[in-house]
Tab-separated table of C-alpha atoms in Angstrom:
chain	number	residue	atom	x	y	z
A	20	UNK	CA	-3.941	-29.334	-26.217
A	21	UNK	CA	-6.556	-26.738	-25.611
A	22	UNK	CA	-10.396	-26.671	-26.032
A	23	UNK	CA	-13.144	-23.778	-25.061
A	24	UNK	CA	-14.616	-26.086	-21.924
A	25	UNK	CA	-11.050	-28.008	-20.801
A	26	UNK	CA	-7.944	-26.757	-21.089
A	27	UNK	CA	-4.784	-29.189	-21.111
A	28	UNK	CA	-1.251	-28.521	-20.155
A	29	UNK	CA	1.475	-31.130	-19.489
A	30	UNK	CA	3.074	-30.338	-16.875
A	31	UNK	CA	5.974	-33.051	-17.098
A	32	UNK	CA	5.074	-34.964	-13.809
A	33	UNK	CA	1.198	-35.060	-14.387
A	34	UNK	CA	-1.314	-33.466	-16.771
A	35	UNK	CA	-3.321	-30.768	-15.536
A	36	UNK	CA	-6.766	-30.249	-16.779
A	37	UNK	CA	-8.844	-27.104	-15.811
A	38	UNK	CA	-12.975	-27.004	-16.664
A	39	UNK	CA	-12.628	-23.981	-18.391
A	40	UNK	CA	-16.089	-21.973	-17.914
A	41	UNK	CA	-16.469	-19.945	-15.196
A	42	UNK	CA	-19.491	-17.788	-16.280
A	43	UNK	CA	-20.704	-20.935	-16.238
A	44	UNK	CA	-18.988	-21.951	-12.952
A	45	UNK	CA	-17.585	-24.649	-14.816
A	46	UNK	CA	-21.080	-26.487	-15.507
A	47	UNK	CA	-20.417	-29.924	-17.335
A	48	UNK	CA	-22.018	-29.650	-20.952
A	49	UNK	CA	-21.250	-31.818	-23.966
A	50	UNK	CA	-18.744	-29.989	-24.875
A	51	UNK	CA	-16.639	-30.979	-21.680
A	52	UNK	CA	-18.020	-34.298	-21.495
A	53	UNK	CA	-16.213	-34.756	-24.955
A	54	UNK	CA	-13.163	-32.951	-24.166
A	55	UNK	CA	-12.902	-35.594	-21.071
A	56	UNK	CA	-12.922	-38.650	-23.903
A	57	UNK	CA	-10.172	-37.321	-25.556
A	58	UNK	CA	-7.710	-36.835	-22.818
A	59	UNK	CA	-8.812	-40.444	-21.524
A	60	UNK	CA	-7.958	-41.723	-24.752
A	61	UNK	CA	-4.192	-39.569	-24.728
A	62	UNK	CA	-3.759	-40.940	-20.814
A	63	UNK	CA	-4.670	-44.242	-21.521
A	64	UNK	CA	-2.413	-44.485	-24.922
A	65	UNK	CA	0.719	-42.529	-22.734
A	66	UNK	CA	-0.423	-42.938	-18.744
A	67	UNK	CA	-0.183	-39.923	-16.556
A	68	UNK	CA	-1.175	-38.667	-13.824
A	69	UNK	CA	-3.888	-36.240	-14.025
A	70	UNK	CA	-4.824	-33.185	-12.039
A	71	UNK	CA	-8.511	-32.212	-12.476
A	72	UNK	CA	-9.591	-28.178	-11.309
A	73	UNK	CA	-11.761	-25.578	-12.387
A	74	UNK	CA	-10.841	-22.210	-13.288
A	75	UNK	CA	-12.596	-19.219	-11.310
A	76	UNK	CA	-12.749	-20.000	-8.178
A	77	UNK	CA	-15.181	-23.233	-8.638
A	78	UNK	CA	-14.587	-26.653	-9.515
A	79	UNK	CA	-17.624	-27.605	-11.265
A	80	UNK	CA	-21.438	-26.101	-10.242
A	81	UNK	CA	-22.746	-29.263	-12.013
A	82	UNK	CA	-23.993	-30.625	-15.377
A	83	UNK	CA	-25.770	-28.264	-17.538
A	84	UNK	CA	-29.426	-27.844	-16.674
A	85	UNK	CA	-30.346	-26.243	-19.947
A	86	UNK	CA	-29.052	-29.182	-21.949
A	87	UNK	CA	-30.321	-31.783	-19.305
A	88	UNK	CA	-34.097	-30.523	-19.539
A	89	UNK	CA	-33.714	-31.489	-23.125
A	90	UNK	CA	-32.418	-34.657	-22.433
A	91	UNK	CA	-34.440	-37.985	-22.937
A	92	UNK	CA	-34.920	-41.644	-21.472
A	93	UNK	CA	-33.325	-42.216	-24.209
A	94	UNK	CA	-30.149	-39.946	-23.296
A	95	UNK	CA	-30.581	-41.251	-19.637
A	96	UNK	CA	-29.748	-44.963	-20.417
A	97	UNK	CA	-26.722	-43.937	-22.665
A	98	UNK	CA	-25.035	-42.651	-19.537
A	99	UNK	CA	-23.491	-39.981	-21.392
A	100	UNK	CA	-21.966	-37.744	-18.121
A	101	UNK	CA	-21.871	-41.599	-16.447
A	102	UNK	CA	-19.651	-42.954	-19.097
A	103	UNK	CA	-16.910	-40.060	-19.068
A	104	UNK	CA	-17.031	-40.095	-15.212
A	105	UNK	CA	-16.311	-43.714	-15.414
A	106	UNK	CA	-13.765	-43.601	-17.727
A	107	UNK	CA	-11.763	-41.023	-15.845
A	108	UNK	CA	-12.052	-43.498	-12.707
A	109	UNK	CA	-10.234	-46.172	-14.888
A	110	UNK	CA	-7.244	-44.200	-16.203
A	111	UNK	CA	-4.379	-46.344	-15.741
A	112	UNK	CA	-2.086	-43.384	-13.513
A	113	UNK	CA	-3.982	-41.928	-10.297
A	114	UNK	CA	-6.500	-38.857	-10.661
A	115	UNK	CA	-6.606	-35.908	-8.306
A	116	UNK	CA	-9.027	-33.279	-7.603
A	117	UNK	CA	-8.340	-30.031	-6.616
A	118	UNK	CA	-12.258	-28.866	-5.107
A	119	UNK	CA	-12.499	-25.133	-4.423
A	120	UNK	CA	-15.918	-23.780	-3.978
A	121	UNK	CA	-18.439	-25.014	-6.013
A	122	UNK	CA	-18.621	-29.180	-6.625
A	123	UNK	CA	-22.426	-30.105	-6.712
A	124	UNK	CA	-24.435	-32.722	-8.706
A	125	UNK	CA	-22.434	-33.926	-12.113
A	126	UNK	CA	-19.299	-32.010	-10.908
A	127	UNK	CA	-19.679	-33.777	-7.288
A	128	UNK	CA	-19.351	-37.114	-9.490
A	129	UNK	CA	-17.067	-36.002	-11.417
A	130	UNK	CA	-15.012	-35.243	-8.544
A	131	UNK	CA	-15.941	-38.664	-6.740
A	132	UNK	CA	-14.537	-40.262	-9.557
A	133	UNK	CA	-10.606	-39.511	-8.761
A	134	UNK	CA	-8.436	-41.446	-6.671
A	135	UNK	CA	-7.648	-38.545	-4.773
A	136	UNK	CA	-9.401	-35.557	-3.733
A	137	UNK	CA	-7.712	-32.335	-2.163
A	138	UNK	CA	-10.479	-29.184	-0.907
A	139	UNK	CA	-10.851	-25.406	0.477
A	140	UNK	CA	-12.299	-24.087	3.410
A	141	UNK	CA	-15.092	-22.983	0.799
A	142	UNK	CA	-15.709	-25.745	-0.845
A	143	UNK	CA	-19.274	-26.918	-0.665
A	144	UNK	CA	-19.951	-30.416	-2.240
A	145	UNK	CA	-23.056	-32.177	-2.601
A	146	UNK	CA	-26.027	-33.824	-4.830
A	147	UNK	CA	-28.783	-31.711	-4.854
A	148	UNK	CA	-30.078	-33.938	-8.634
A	149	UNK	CA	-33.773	-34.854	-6.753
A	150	UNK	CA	-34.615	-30.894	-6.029
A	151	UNK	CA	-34.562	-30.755	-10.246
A	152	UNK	CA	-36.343	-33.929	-10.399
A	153	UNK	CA	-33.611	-36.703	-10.956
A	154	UNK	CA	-30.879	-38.776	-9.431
A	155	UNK	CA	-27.672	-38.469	-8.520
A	156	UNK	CA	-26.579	-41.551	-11.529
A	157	UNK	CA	-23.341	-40.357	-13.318
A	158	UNK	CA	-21.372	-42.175	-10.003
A	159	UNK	CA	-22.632	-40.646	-6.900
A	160	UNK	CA	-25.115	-43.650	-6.058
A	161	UNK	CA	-22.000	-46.099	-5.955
A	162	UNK	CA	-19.314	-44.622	-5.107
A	163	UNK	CA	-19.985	-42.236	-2.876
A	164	UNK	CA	-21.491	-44.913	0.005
A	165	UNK	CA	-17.644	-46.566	-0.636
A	166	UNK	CA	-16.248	-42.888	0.254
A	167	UNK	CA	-18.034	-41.721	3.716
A	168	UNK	CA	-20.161	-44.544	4.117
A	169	UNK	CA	-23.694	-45.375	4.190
A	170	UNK	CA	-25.258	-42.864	6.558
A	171	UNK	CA	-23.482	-39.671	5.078
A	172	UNK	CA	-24.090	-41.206	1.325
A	173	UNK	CA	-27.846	-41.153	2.644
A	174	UNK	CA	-28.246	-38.004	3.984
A	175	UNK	CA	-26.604	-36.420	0.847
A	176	UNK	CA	-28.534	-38.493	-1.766
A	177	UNK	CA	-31.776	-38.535	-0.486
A	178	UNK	CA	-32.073	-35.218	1.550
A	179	UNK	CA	-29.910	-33.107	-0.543
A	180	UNK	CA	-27.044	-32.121	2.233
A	181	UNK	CA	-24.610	-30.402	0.959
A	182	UNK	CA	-20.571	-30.413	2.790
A	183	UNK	CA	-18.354	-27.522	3.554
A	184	UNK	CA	-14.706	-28.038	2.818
A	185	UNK	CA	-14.294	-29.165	7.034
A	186	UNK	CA	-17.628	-31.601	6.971
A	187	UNK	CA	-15.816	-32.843	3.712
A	188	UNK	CA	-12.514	-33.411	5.304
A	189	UNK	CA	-13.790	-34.926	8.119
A	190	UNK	CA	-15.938	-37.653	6.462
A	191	UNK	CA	-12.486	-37.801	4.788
A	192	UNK	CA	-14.462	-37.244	1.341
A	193	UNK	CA	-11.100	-35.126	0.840
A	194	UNK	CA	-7.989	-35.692	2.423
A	195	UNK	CA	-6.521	-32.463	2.561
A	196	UNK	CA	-7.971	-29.286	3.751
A	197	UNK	CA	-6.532	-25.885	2.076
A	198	UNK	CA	-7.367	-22.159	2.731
A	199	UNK	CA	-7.885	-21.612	-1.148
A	200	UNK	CA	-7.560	-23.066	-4.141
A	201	UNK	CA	-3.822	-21.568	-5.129
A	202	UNK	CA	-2.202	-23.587	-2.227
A	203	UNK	CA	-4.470	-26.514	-2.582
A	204	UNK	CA	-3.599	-26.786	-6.028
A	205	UNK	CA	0.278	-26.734	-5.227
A	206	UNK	CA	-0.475	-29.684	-2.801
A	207	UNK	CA	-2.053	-31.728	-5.351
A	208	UNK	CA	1.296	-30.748	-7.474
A	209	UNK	CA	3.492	-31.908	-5.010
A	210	UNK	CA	1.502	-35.449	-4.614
A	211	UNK	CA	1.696	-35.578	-8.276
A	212	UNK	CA	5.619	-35.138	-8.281
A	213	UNK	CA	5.528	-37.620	-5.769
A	214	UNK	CA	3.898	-40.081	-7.604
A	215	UNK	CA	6.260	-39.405	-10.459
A	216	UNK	CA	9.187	-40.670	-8.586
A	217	UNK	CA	7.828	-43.831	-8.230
A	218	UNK	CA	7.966	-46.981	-10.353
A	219	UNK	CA	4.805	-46.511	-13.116
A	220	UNK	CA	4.275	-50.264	-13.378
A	221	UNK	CA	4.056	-50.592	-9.916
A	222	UNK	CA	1.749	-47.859	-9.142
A	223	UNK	CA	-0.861	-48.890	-11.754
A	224	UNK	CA	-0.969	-52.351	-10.489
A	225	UNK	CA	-1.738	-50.907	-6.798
A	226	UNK	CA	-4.714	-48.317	-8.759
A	227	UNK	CA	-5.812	-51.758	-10.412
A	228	UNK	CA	-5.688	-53.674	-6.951
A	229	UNK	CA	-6.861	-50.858	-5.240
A	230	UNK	CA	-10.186	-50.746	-7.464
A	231	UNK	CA	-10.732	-54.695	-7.165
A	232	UNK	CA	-13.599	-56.444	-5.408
A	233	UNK	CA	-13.064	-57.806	-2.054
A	234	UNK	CA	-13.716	-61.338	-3.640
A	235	UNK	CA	-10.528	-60.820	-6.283
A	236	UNK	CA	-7.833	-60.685	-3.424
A	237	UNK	CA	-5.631	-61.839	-2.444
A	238	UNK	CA	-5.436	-63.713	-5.922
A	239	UNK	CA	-5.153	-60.217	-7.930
A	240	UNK	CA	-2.443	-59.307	-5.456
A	241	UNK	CA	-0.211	-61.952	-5.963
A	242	UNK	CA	-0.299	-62.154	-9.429
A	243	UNK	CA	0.031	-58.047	-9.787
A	244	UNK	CA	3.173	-58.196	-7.161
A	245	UNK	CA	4.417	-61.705	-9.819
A	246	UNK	CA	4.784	-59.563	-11.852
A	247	UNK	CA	6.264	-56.870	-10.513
A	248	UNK	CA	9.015	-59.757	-8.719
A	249	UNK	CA	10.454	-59.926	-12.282
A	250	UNK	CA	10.524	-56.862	-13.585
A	251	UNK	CA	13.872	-55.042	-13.869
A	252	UNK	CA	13.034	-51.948	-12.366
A	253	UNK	CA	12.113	-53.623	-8.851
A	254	UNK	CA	15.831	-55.606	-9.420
A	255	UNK	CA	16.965	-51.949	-10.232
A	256	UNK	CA	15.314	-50.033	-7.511
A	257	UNK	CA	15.940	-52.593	-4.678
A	258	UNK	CA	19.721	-52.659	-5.888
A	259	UNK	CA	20.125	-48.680	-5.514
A	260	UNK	CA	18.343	-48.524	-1.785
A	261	UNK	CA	20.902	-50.920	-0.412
A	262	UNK	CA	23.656	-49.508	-2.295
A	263	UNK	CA	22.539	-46.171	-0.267
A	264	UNK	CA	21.940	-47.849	2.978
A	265	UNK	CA	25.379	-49.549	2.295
A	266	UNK	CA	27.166	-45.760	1.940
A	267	UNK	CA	25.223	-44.369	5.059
């Protein structure tokens, strides 16, 4: 699948999607924000994981500001960048971000929105949304606070800061720390192939558990891991470990 603002490969162990305008340093326009819908509707139909990045040496520089001065109160309380963001939170298999240069305002959320994020030493990553005269409210406002905690979530928000790949991976906003976005890029591969040798079911009930409210455990654990008791690929799984510890 390929489109002029994201282009889609499979790569067997994940899907890898790539916000495809760089002489727009990947700004998030309509266009995009459509072209996310449609590969949440593939990955929710056949679950994968996916591997967001942007192409020219940027992940995204935010959402369009010519198409967002044109946008209404109306527009505002459809959530249409808010929506899409959310959606890609949901997917079923876990999300990861490759952030190289580049990931401020509406590509900040969009980034904030994976399970998973993986950075460059020249990353910079912020909300800058009140210096144009609006919010941070496609994700940021939530989500964010849950990532590096109130203070940081603060100081970005309301004053505008703006991380370098180390503040980033030290408020552990990303978890890895690369010297561009090549090798950073091949680590979020290899956590993809990792992922892929697990059990499917069982990683979408820990992204579903994961993404619960304190008040739904420990009841959504039990009855996720119920589940899982049963199935035959934990019988299956279990049986080949200690058939391997057995030959050791």
């Amino acid at each position: 699948m390929t489109g002029p603002a994201l282009r889609i490969e499979d790569r067997d162990d994940f899907v890898l999607a790539t916000l495809d305008r760089p002489e727009k340093r990947n700004a998030i326009d309509r266009a995009v924000v459509d072209a996310l819908h449609e590969l949440c509707a593939d990955l929710e139909s056949r679950p994968r994981t996916l591997v967001l990045r942007g192409a020219g040496g940027s992940f995204a520089a935010g959402a369009d500001i010519a198409q967002l001065r044109e946008r209404t109160a109306a527009d505002a309380r459809a959530g249409i960048n808010t929506r899409a963001f959310m959606r890609v939170h949901a997917l079923p298999m876990p999300v990861i971000a490759v952030l190289d240069g580049y990931a401020l305002g509406g590509g900040a959320e969009l980034a904030y929105s994976a399970d998973i994020r993986i950075g460059t030493h020249a990353l910079a990553i912020g909300n800058p949304e009140p210096g144009l005269g609006i919010i941070a409210a496609a994700g940021a406002s939530w989500r964010l606070r849950e990532i590096v905690g109130d203070g940081l979530a603060a100081e970005m928000l309301l004053a505008g800061r703006i991380l370098t790949g180390e503040e980033a991976h030290a408020a552990g906003l990303i978890t890895h720390l690369h010297d561009d976005g090549d090798t950073a890029f091949e680590a979020a591969a290899a956590i993809a192939r990792r992922i892929a040798r697990l059990d499917p079911a069982a990683v979408q009930a820990s992204k579903r558990v994961l993404g619960a409210p304190r008040s739904a455990h420990p009841r959504i654990d039990l009855a996720e891991q119920a589940i899982l008791f049963d199935s035959p690929e934990k019988h299956r799984r279990m049986t080949a470990f200690l058939e391997r510890k057995q030959q050791r």
